[in-house]
Coordinates of C-alpha atoms in Angstrom, one line a residue:
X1 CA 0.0 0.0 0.0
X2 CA 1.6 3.6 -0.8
X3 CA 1.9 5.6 1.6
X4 CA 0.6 8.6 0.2
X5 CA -3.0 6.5 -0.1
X6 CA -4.3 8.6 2.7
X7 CA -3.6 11.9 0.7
X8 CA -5.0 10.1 -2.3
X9 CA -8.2 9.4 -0.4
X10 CA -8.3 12.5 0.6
X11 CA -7.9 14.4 -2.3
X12 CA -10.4 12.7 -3.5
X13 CA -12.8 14.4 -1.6
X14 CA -11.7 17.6 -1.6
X15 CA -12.4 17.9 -5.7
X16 CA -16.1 17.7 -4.6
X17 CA -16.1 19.8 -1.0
X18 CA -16.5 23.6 -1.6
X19 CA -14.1 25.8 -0.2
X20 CA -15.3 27.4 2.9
X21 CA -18.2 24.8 2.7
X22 CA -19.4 24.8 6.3
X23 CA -21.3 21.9 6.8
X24 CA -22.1 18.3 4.7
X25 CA -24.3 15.9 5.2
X26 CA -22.5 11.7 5.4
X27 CA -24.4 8.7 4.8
X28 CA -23.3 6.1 7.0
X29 CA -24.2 2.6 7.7
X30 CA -21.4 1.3 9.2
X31 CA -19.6 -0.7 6.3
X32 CA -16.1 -0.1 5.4
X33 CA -17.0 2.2 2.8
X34 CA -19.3 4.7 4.5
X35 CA -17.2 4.7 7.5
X36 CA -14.0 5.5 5.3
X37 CA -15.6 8.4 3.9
X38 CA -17.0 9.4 7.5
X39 CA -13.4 9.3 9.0
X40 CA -12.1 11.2 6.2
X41 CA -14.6 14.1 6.2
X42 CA -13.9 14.4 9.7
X43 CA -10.0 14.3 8.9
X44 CA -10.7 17.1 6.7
X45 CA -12.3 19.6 9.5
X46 CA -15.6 19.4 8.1
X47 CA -18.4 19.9 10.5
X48 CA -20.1 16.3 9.3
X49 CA -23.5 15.6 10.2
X50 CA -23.8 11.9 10.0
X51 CA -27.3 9.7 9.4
X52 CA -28.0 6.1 9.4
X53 CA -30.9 4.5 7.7
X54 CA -32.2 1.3 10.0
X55 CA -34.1 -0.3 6.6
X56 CA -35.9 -2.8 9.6
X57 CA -35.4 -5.8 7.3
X58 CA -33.6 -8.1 9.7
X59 CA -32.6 -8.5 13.2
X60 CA -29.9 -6.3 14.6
X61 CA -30.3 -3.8 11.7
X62 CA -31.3 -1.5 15.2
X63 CA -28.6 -2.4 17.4
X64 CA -26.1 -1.7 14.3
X65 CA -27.4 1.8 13.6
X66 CA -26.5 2.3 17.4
X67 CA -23.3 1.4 17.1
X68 CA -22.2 4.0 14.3
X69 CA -24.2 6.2 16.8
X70 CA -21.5 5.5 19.2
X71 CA -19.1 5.5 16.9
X72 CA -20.0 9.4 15.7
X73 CA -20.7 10.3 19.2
X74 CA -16.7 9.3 19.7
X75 CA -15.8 11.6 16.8
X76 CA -18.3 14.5 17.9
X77 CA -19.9 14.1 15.2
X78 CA -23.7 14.6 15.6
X79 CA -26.0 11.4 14.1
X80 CA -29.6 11.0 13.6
X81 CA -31.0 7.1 13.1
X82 CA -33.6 7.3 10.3
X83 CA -36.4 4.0 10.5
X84 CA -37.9 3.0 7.3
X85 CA -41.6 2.4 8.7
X86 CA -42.6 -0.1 5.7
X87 CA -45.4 -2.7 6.0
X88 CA -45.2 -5.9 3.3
X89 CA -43.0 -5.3 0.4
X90 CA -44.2 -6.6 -2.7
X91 CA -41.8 -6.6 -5.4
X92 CA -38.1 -5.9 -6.2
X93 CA -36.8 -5.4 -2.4
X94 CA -33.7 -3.6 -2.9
X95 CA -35.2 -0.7 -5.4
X96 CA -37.9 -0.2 -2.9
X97 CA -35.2 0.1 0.0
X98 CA -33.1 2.2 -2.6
X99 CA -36.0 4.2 -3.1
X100 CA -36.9 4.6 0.5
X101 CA -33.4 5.3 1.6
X102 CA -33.2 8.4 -0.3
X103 CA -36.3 9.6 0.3
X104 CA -35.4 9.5 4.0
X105 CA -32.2 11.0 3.4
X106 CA -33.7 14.4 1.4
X107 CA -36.0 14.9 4.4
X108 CA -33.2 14.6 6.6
X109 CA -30.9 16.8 4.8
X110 CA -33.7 19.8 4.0
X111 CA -34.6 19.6 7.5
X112 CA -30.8 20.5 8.7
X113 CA -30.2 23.1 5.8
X114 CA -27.7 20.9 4.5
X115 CA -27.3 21.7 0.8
X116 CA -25.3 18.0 0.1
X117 CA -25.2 14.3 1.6
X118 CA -22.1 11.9 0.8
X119 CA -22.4 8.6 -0.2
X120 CA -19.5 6.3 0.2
X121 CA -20.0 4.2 -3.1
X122 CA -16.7 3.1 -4.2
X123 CA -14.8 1.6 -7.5
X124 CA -15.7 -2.0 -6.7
X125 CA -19.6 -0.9 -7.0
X126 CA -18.6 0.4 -9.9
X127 CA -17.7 -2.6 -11.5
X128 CA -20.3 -4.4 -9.7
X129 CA -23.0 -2.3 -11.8
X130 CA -21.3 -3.0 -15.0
X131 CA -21.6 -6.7 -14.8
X132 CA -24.9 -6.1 -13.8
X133 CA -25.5 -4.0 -16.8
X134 CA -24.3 -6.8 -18.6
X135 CA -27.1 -9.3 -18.0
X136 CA -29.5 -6.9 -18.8
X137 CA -28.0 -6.5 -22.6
X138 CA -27.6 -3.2 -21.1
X139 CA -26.7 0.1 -24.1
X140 CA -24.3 3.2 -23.4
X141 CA -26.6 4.6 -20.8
X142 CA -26.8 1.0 -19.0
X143 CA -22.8 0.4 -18.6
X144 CA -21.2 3.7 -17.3
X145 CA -21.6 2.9 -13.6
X146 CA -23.1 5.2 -10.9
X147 CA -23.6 9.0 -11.5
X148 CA -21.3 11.0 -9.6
X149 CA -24.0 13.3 -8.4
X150 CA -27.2 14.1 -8.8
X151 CA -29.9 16.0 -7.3
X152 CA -33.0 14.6 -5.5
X153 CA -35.8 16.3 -4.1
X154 CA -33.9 19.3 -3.9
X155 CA -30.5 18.1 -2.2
X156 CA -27.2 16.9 -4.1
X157 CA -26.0 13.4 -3.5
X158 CA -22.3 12.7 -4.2
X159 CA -20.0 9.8 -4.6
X160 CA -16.5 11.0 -4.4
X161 CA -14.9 7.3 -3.9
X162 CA -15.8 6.4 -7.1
X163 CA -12.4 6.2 -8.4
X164 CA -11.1 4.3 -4.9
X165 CA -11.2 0.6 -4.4
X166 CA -12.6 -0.9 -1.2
X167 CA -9.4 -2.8 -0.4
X168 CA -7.9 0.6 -0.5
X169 CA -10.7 1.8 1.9
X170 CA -10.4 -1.2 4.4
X171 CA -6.5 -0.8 4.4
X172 CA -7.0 2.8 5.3
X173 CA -9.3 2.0 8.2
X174 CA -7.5 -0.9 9.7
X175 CA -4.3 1.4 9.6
X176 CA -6.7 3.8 12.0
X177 CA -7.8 1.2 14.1
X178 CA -10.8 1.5 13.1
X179 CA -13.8 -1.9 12.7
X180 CA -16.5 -1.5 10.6
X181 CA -19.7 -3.9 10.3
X182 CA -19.8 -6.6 8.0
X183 CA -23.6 -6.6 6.9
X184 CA -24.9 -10.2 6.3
X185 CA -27.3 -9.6 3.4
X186 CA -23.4 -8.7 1.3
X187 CA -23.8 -12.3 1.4
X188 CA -27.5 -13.1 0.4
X189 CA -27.0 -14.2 -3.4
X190 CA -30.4 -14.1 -4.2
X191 CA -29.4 -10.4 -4.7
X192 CA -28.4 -9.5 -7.9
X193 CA -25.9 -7.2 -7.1
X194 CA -24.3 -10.0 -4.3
X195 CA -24.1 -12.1 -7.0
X196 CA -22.2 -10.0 -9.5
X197 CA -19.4 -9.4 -6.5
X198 CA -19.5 -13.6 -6.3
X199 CA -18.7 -13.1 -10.5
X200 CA -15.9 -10.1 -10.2
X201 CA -14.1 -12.3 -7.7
X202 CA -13.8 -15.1 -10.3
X203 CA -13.0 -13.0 -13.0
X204 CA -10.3 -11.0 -11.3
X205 CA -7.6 -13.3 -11.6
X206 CA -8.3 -13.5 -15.3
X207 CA -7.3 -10.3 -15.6
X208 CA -10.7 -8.9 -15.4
X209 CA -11.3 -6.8 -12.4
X210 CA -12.4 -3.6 -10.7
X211 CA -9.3 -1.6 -12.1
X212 CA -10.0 -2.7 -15.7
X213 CA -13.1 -2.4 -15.6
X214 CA -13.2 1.4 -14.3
X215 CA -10.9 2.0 -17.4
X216 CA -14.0 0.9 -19.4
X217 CA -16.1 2.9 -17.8
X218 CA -14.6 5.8 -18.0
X219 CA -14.5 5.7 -21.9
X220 CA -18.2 4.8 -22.1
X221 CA -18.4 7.7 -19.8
X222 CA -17.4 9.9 -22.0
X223 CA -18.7 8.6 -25.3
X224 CA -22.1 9.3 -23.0
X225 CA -21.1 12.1 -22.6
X226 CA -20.8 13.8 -26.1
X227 CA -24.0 12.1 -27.2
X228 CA -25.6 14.2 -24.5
X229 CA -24.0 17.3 -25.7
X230 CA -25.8 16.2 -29.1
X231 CA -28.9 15.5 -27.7
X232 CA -28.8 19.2 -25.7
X233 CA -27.9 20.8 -29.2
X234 CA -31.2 19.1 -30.6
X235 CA -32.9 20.4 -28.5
X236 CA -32.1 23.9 -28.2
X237 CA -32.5 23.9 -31.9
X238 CA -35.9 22.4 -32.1
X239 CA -37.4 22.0 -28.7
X240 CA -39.1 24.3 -26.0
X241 CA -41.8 24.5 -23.3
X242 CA -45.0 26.2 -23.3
X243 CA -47.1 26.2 -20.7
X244 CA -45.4 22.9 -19.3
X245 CA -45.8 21.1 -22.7
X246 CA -42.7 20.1 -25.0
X247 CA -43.2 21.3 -28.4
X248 CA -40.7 19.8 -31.1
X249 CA -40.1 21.1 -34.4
X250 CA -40.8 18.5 -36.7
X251 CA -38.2 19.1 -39.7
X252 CA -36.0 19.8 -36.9
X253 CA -36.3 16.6 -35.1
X254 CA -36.4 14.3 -38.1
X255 CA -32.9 16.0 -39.1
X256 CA -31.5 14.4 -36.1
X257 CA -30.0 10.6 -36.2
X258 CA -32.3 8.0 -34.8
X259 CA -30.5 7.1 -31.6
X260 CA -30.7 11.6 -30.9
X261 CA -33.8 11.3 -31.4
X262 CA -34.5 8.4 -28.9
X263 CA -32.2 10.1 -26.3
X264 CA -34.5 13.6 -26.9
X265 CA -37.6 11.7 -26.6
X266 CA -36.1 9.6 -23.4
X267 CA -35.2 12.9 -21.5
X268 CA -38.4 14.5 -22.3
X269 CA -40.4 11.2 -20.5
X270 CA -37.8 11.5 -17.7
X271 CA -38.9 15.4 -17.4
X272 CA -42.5 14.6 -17.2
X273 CA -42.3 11.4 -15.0
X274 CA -39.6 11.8 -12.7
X275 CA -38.9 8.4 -13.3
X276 CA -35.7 6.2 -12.4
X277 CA -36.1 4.0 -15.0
X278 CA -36.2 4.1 -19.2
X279 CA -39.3 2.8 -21.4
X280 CA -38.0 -0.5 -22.4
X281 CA -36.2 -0.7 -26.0
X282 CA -39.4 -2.1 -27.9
X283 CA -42.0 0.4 -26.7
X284 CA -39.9 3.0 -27.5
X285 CA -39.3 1.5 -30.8
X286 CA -43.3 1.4 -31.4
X287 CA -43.1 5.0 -30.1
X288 CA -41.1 6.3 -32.7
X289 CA -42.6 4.1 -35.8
X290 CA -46.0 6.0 -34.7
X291 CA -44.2 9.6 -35.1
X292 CA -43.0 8.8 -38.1
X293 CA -46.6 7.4 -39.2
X294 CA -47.6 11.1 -37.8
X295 CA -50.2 8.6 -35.5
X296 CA -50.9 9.7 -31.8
X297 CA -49.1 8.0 -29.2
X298 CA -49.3 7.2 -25.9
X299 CA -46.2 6.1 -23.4
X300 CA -45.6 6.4 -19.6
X301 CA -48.3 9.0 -18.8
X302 CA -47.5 11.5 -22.0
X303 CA -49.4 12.0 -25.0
X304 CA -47.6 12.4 -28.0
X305 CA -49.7 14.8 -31.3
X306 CA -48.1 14.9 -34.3
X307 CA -49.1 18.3 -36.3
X308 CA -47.9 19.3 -39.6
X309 CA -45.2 20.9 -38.3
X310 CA -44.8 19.9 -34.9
X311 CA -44.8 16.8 -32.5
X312 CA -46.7 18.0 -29.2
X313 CA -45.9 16.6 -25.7
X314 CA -48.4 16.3 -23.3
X315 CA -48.6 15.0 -19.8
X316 CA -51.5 12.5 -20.0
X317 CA -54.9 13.8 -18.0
X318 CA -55.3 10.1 -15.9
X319 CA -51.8 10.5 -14.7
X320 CA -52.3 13.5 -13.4
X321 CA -56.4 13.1 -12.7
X322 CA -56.1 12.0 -8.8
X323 CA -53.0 14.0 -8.2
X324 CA -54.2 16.6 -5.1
X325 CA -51.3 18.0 -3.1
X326 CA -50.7 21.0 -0.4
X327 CA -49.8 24.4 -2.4
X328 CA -46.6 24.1 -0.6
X329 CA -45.8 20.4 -2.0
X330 CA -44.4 20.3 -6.1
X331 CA -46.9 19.0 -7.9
X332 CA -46.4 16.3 -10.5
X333 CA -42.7 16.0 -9.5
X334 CA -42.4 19.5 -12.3
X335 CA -44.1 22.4 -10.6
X336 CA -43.9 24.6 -7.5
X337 CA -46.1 26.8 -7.3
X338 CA -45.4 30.3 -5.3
X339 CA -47.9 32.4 -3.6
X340 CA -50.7 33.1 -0.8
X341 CA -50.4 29.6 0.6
X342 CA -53.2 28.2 2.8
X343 CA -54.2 25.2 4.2
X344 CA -57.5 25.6 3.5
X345 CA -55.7 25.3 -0.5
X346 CA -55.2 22.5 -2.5
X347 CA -53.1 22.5 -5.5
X348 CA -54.7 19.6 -8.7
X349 CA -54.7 19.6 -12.0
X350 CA -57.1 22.7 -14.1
X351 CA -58.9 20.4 -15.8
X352 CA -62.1 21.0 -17.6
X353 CA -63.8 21.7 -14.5
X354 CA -61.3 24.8 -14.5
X355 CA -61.3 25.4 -18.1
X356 CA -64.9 25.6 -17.9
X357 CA -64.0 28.8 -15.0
X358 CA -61.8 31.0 -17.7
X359 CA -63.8 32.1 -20.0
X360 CA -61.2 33.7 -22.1
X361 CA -58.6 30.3 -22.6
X362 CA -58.8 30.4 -26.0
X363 CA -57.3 33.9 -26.7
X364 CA -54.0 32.3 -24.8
X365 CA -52.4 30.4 -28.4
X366 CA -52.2 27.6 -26.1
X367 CA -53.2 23.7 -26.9
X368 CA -56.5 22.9 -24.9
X369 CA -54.7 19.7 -23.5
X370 CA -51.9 21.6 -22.1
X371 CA -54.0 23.8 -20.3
X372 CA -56.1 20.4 -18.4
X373 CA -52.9 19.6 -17.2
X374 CA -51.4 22.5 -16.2
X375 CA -51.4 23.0 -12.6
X376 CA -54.3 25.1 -10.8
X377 CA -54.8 26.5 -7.2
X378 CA -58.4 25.4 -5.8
X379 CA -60.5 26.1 -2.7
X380 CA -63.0 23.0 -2.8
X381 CA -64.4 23.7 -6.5
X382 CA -63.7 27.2 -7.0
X383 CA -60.9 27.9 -9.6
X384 CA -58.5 30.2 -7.6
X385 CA -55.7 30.3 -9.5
X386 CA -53.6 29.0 -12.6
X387 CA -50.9 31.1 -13.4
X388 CA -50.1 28.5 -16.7
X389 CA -53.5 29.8 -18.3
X390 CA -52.8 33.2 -17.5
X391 CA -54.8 33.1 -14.1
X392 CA -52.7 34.6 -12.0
X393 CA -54.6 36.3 -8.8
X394 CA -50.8 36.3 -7.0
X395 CA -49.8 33.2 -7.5
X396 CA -46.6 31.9 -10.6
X397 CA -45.8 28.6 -11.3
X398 CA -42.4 27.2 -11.3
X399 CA -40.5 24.0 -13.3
X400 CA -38.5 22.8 -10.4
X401 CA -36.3 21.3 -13.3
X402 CA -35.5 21.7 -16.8
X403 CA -35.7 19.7 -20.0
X404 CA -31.9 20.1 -20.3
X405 CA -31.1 18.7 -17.0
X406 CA -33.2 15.9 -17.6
X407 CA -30.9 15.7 -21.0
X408 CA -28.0 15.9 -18.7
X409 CA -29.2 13.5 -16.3
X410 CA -30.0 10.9 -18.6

């Protein structure tokens, strides 16, 4: 082991810490990785506010979470346990945990002020996502690893081990004197990802490991990378956003190569739905066929309108037909709405109902089924206020995020 590694780790986090960043937000469950990247936020002097999800999936998941309690509390680091309070799970466990986890971790984070949370996912997860990639037939977007960062429900989440192995990590800690917690379910292969650690162990000695592995990632990073800038130049040259609907050019659009065209239309699902996950490769395949036909379309809760010059976006009215939030609370994971809150105030979608309230909608040069989707402030079943149709009574409405980032993000 050099003996710079310590330096190395370090450095590692300082190309994502701020300068003069006061306090960050460290993900912690007591493995080798998260405690690493604890001990070396702390070495760096930042004022760490640690958190531990108890996922209550097994015994001693509770007395675990206590222990990195004590473990901050012997740092003076201040630690908050977070339960997931889950009834039966039905379906994939881990993306529901996944899910969950970060849920918890937002709320936690906005609640403290705390602008960023560290994750402590390292090279050998890395690699471990590749081969899982892999058995999915996985494209580009499928095989370059986790993001780096990304933002969620208003807070950034970082990775900035990465590029640093867990042997690395462990060496560092047991240099420190430090014992982390070996969770049992790393060695439950009914997971997926257990299984492709079981795989990378085999296929290390063949010459096929984490470090090689990275290396490939890195290039399909950045081949990833200048498709996105394509796809972004699309759609700045074809695209935009009225009244929360896309609106694509259509000469524009059908200048672009096929697979710009699949990434545009990918990002602009992402947009709408918020979703983690892509439409699979066939329906998006019968997606496009019926643009090219100029047919309607319908696919994960948009409506797609080909004109004679234009291919229309629009969020489709069932997926948005029960959705009833506080006016505090973004609405259909797009919109924020700013203005007179109160709780006797509920924020749904304008609908006709609230079509049928503004007489003047169709002086606006704006598609009817935009406007039923658009956002609208209601008391009971009076129309208070939809600032997309030009209602505005003191209240805006604001995209929480943009087409681009979703292009960005993809």
């Amino acid at each position: 082991m050099p003996v710079d590694c310590d330096a190395r780790l370090s450095a590692a986090l300082r190309q994502v810490v701020q300068a003069g960043e006061a306090r960050i937000g460290v993900a912690v469950s007591g493995g080798s990785d998260s405690l690493a990247l604890l001990h070396l936020c702390h070495g760096l002097g930042l004022a760490c506010h640690a958190v531990t999800v108890d996922h209550a999936l097994r015994a001693g998941s509770a007395a675990e979470a206590a222990q990195v309690a004590a473990i901050c509390a012997g740092l003076g680091v201040p630690h908050q346990i977070l339960r997931w309070d889950h009834g039966a799970i039905v379906g994939n466990l881990q993306d529901q945990a996944r899910r969950a986890r970060y849920a918890l971790l937002a709320d936690w984070a906005r609640g403290l002020g705390l602008a960023r949370v560290m994750i402590g996912h390292t090279a050998d997860d890395q690699a471990e996502t590749f081969l899982m990639g892999l058995t999915r037939a996985a494209g580009l977007d499928g095989l370059t690893g986790m993001r780096p960062s990304w933002v969620e429900a208003g807070v950034v989440f970082q990775r900035p081990l990465l590029g640093q192995t867990r042997a690395d990590l462990r060496a560092y800690l047991t240099r420190a004197g430090v014992v982390w917690i070996d969770d049992p379910s790393n060695d439950n292969d009914r997971f997926a990802r257990v299984r492709a650690r079981q795989v990378l162990a085999v296929l290390q000695p063949l010459g096929l490991g984490v470090a090689q592995m990275s290396e490939s990632i890195a290039h399909l990073a950045s081949a990833q990378q200048a498709l996105q800038a394509a796809t972004l130049a699309a759609w700045e040259a074809c695209g935009q956003v009225v009244a929360g609907a896309v609106q694509l050019r259509l000469s524009g659009f059908a200048a672009q190569p096929v697979e710009i065209q699949r990434r545009l239309l990918l990002a602009v699902l992402g947009w709408y739905s918020g979703g983690d996950y892509a439409p699979r490769a066939q329906k998006m395949a019968t997606l496009a066929e019926a643009i090219r036909q100029g047919a309607d379309a319908t696919l994960n809760g948009c409506c797609f309108r080909t004109t004679s010059d234009g291919l229309q976006i629009y969020r489709e009215p069932h997926a948005v037909k029960n959705l009833c939030v506080a006016t505090s609370d973004i609405w259909d994971n797009r919109w924020q709405m700013i203005g007179p809150h109160a709780p006797d105030l509920s924020l749904r979608a304008l609908g006709a109902e609230g079509l049928a309230q503004l007489p003047n909608w169709r002086g606006l040069a704006i598609p009817r089924q935009a406007l039923l989707v658009c956002p609208a402030i209601w008391r009971k079943d009076a129309l208070i206020a939809a600032p997309s149709a030009g209602f505005l009574n003191g209240w805006q409405a604001k995209l929480v995020r943009s087409v681009n980032q979703s292009i960005l993000s993809h």
